[in-house]
Amino acid sequence: DVKVTQSSRYLVKRTGEKVFLECVQDMDHENMFWYRQDPGLGLRLIYFSYDVKMKEKGDIPEGYSVSREKKERFSLILESASTNQTSMYLCASNGGYEQYFGPGTRLTVT
Amino acid sequence: RKEVEQDPGPFNVPEGATVAFNCTYSNSASQSFFWYRQDCRKEPKLLMSVYSSGNEDGRFTAQLNRASQYISLLIRDSKLSDSATYLCVVNPFGGYNKLIFGAGTRLAVHP
C-alpha cells in the first residue's frame, strides 16, 4: 500500500511566523505535489516536483516555497504566514496516473 | 470561467436511489479524466478513470463526452457508505499528471 504521511494534522501559527509542512512518501514516486483545499474552491496546486531538487510553480505559488532534497520528502514553506493562508494543505505523490494523498494538515494562522 | 465546474450539491437521496453527477471542463485538449472520492475530513482517493467509451465499476458508471467537454458519474442503488464528496478531475497536459480538480459535489444518502 502506498503511504503518504504529513508531519502534522493540525497546526496553529501566528502571523509572520515561518511555517514548515513536511511530506514523506514510501513508494519511490518521482512526482510530488502540494495543494491547498478551501470550501467552494476545491484543490489548488501550489507547487510540484518531478525529481529531487526540481520544482515547478503551480497555480497559486505566491507566499510559498518548497524544498525537495530527497526523493521521498517534499517540504512546503510559508515564508511569513498570513491569515489568508489558513487552509487545509494536502500533499500527494504519483508514479503513474493515480495521485495518492496524505491525510492533510489543517493550518490556522492567527 | 473555472477550468473544471461541478454542481456543488448537496444531493440528498434515499438508499437505493440512482444519482448522477455532471462536470464540465474548459480545455478541449485535456488528456485524461478521473473521479475522486473524498470522505468527510479525509483525503481524496481515486474512484475511477473515465474513458471515451464509458466505463463501469460495479454500481458506478462514468462517461466522457469530448465534443461537449462533459463528464458524468452515475451511481446506482445508492448505499449509506456512498455519502461523500465526489471530485471531477482533469489532466489537461499529460506528462507529470498535473491535475485540475473541480470543487466537488456532495452526496448524502439517507435511510
Short mmCIF file of N, CA and C in Angstrom, two decimals, chain A residues 24-89:
data_model
loop_
_atom_site.label_atom_id
_atom_site.label_comp_id
_atom_site.label_asym_id
_atom_site.label_seq_id
_atom_site.Cartn_x
_atom_site.Cartn_y
_atom_site.Cartn_z
N VAL A 24 6.16 12.93 3.40
CA VAL A 24 7.03 11.81 3.06
C VAL A 24 6.20 10.73 2.38
N GLN A 25 6.73 10.17 1.26
CA GLN A 25 6.07 9.05 0.60
C GLN A 25 7.03 7.87 0.55
N ASP A 26 6.44 6.65 0.60
CA ASP A 26 7.28 5.46 0.72
C ASP A 26 7.29 4.60 -0.53
N MET A 27 6.86 5.15 -1.68
CA MET A 27 6.75 4.32 -2.88
C MET A 27 7.72 4.71 -3.99
N ASP A 28 8.73 5.47 -3.64
CA ASP A 28 9.75 5.81 -4.64
C ASP A 28 9.16 6.57 -5.84
N HIS A 29 8.11 7.35 -5.59
CA HIS A 29 7.48 8.11 -6.67
C HIS A 29 8.34 9.29 -7.09
N GLU A 30 8.35 9.55 -8.41
CA GLU A 30 9.10 10.69 -8.93
C GLU A 30 8.41 12.02 -8.60
N ASN A 31 7.09 12.03 -8.75
CA ASN A 31 6.35 13.29 -8.69
C ASN A 31 5.70 13.49 -7.33
N MET A 32 5.83 14.70 -6.81
CA MET A 32 5.16 15.04 -5.56
C MET A 32 4.53 16.43 -5.71
N PHE A 33 3.46 16.65 -4.96
CA PHE A 33 2.62 17.84 -5.15
C PHE A 33 2.20 18.40 -3.79
N TRP A 34 2.03 19.71 -3.75
CA TRP A 34 1.38 20.37 -2.62
C TRP A 34 0.16 21.14 -3.13
N TYR A 35 -0.98 20.87 -2.45
CA TYR A 35 -2.24 21.56 -2.75
C TYR A 35 -2.74 22.24 -1.49
N ARG A 36 -3.60 23.23 -1.70
CA ARG A 36 -4.44 23.68 -0.60
C ARG A 36 -5.89 23.51 -1.01
N GLN A 37 -6.73 23.22 0.00
CA GLN A 37 -8.15 22.98 -0.28
C GLN A 37 -8.99 23.91 0.56
N ASP A 38 -9.82 24.69 -0.12
CA ASP A 38 -10.70 25.64 0.55
C ASP A 38 -12.12 25.42 0.08
N PRO A 39 -13.10 25.62 0.96
CA PRO A 39 -14.51 25.38 0.60
C PRO A 39 -14.90 26.17 -0.64
N GLY A 40 -15.55 25.49 -1.57
CA GLY A 40 -16.03 26.14 -2.79
C GLY A 40 -14.98 26.33 -3.86
N LEU A 41 -13.71 26.15 -3.51
CA LEU A 41 -12.63 26.36 -4.48
C LEU A 41 -11.95 25.06 -4.88
N GLY A 42 -12.16 24.02 -4.13
CA GLY A 42 -11.53 22.74 -4.45
C GLY A 42 -10.05 22.75 -4.13
N LEU A 43 -9.36 21.79 -4.70
CA LEU A 43 -7.91 21.69 -4.51
C LEU A 43 -7.21 22.58 -5.54
N ARG A 44 -6.28 23.37 -5.06
CA ARG A 44 -5.49 24.21 -5.96
C ARG A 44 -4.01 23.88 -5.77
N LEU A 45 -3.32 23.74 -6.89
CA LEU A 45 -1.93 23.32 -6.86
C LEU A 45 -1.02 24.49 -6.51
N ILE A 46 -0.18 24.28 -5.50
CA ILE A 46 0.75 25.33 -5.07
C ILE A 46 2.09 25.15 -5.78
N TYR A 47 2.69 23.97 -5.62
CA TYR A 47 3.95 23.63 -6.26
C TYR A 47 3.95 22.13 -6.55
N PHE A 48 4.75 21.72 -7.52
CA PHE A 48 5.01 20.30 -7.66
C PHE A 48 6.48 20.08 -8.00
N SER A 49 6.91 18.84 -7.83
CA SER A 49 8.29 18.47 -8.07
C SER A 49 8.32 17.15 -8.83
N TYR A 50 9.10 17.08 -9.90
CA TYR A 50 9.18 15.85 -10.69
C TYR A 50 10.51 15.13 -10.51
N ASP A 51 11.34 15.64 -9.62
CA ASP A 51 12.62 14.98 -9.33
C ASP A 51 13.26 15.70 -8.16
N VAL A 52 14.26 15.07 -7.58
CA VAL A 52 15.00 15.72 -6.49
C VAL A 52 15.56 17.06 -6.99
N LYS A 53 15.39 18.06 -6.17
CA LYS A 53 15.86 19.42 -6.42
C LYS A 53 15.17 20.11 -7.60
N MET A 54 14.18 19.46 -8.19
CA MET A 54 13.43 20.08 -9.28
C MET A 54 12.06 20.48 -8.77
N LYS A 55 11.62 21.66 -9.15
CA LYS A 55 10.32 22.12 -8.70
C LYS A 55 9.71 23.01 -9.77
N GLU A 56 8.39 23.06 -9.76
CA GLU A 56 7.70 23.98 -10.67
C GLU A 56 6.54 24.63 -9.94
N LYS A 57 6.28 25.87 -10.27
CA LYS A 57 5.15 26.56 -9.67
C LYS A 57 3.85 25.99 -10.19
N GLY A 58 2.90 25.93 -9.27
CA GLY A 58 1.55 25.57 -9.66
C GLY A 58 0.73 26.82 -9.93
N ASP A 59 -0.53 26.77 -9.55
CA ASP A 59 -1.43 27.88 -9.86
C ASP A 59 -1.39 29.01 -8.84
N ILE A 60 -0.99 28.69 -7.60
CA ILE A 60 -1.02 29.71 -6.54
C ILE A 60 0.27 29.66 -5.71
N PRO A 61 1.43 29.91 -6.29
CA PRO A 61 2.69 29.78 -5.55
C PRO A 61 3.06 30.96 -4.65
N GLU A 62 2.35 32.07 -4.78
CA GLU A 62 2.75 33.28 -4.06
C GLU A 62 2.67 33.06 -2.56
N GLY A 63 3.74 33.41 -1.87
CA GLY A 63 3.79 33.28 -0.42
C GLY A 63 4.29 31.93 0.06
N TYR A 64 4.62 31.05 -0.90
CA TYR A 64 5.09 29.70 -0.57
C TYR A 64 6.42 29.41 -1.27
N SER A 65 7.17 28.50 -0.68
CA SER A 65 8.31 27.93 -1.37
C SER A 65 8.36 26.45 -1.01
N VAL A 66 9.20 25.69 -1.71
CA VAL A 66 9.28 24.25 -1.47
C VAL A 66 10.73 23.81 -1.49
N SER A 67 10.92 22.60 -0.96
CA SER A 67 12.25 22.01 -0.95
C SER A 67 12.12 20.52 -1.17
N ARG A 68 12.95 19.99 -2.07
CA ARG A 68 12.99 18.53 -2.25
C ARG A 68 14.45 18.11 -2.34
N GLU A 69 14.99 17.76 -1.21
CA GLU A 69 16.39 17.34 -1.10
C GLU A 69 16.53 15.83 -1.26
N LYS A 70 15.50 15.09 -0.90
CA LYS A 70 15.49 13.64 -1.06
C LYS A 70 14.22 13.23 -1.80
N LYS A 71 14.30 12.12 -2.50
CA LYS A 71 13.18 11.72 -3.35
C LYS A 71 11.90 11.53 -2.55
N GLU A 72 12.00 11.02 -1.34
CA GLU A 72 10.80 10.67 -0.59
C GLU A 72 10.20 11.85 0.18
N ARG A 73 10.88 12.96 0.21
CA ARG A 73 10.44 14.05 1.09
C ARG A 73 10.25 15.34 0.30
N PHE A 74 9.11 15.99 0.55
CA PHE A 74 8.79 17.25 -0.15
C PHE A 74 8.23 18.20 0.90
N SER A 75 8.90 19.32 1.08
CA SER A 75 8.52 20.25 2.13
C SER A 75 7.90 21.52 1.54
N LEU A 76 6.87 22.00 2.20
CA LEU A 76 6.24 23.28 1.84
C LEU A 76 6.58 24.29 2.93
N ILE A 77 7.01 25.46 2.50
CA ILE A 77 7.44 26.50 3.44
C ILE A 77 6.60 27.75 3.21
N LEU A 78 6.04 28.24 4.31
CA LEU A 78 5.37 29.53 4.28
C LEU A 78 6.35 30.52 4.88
N GLU A 79 6.89 31.39 4.06
CA GLU A 79 7.99 32.25 4.49
C GLU A 79 7.55 33.20 5.62
N SER A 80 6.36 33.74 5.52
CA SER A 80 5.83 34.64 6.54
C SER A 80 4.31 34.45 6.54
N ALA A 81 3.84 33.60 7.44
CA ALA A 81 2.44 33.18 7.40
C ALA A 81 1.50 34.38 7.51
N SER A 82 0.42 34.30 6.75
CA SER A 82 -0.62 35.32 6.82
C SER A 82 -1.97 34.65 7.02
N THR A 83 -2.95 35.41 7.48
CA THR A 83 -4.24 34.82 7.80
C THR A 83 -4.92 34.22 6.57
N ASN A 84 -4.62 34.74 5.38
CA ASN A 84 -5.25 34.17 4.18
C ASN A 84 -4.60 32.85 3.75
N GLN A 85 -3.63 32.40 4.51
CA GLN A 85 -3.05 31.07 4.28
C GLN A 85 -3.63 30.03 5.22
N THR A 86 -4.61 30.42 6.00
CA THR A 86 -5.38 29.44 6.79
C THR A 86 -6.12 28.54 5.81
N SER A 87 -5.86 27.23 5.90
CA SER A 87 -6.42 26.31 4.91
C SER A 87 -6.07 24.88 5.29
N MET A 88 -6.60 23.94 4.49
CA MET A 88 -6.17 22.54 4.56
C MET A 88 -5.11 22.35 3.49
N TYR A 89 -3.97 21.80 3.89
CA TYR A 89 -2.87 21.56 2.96
C TYR A 89 -2.72 20.06 2.75
#
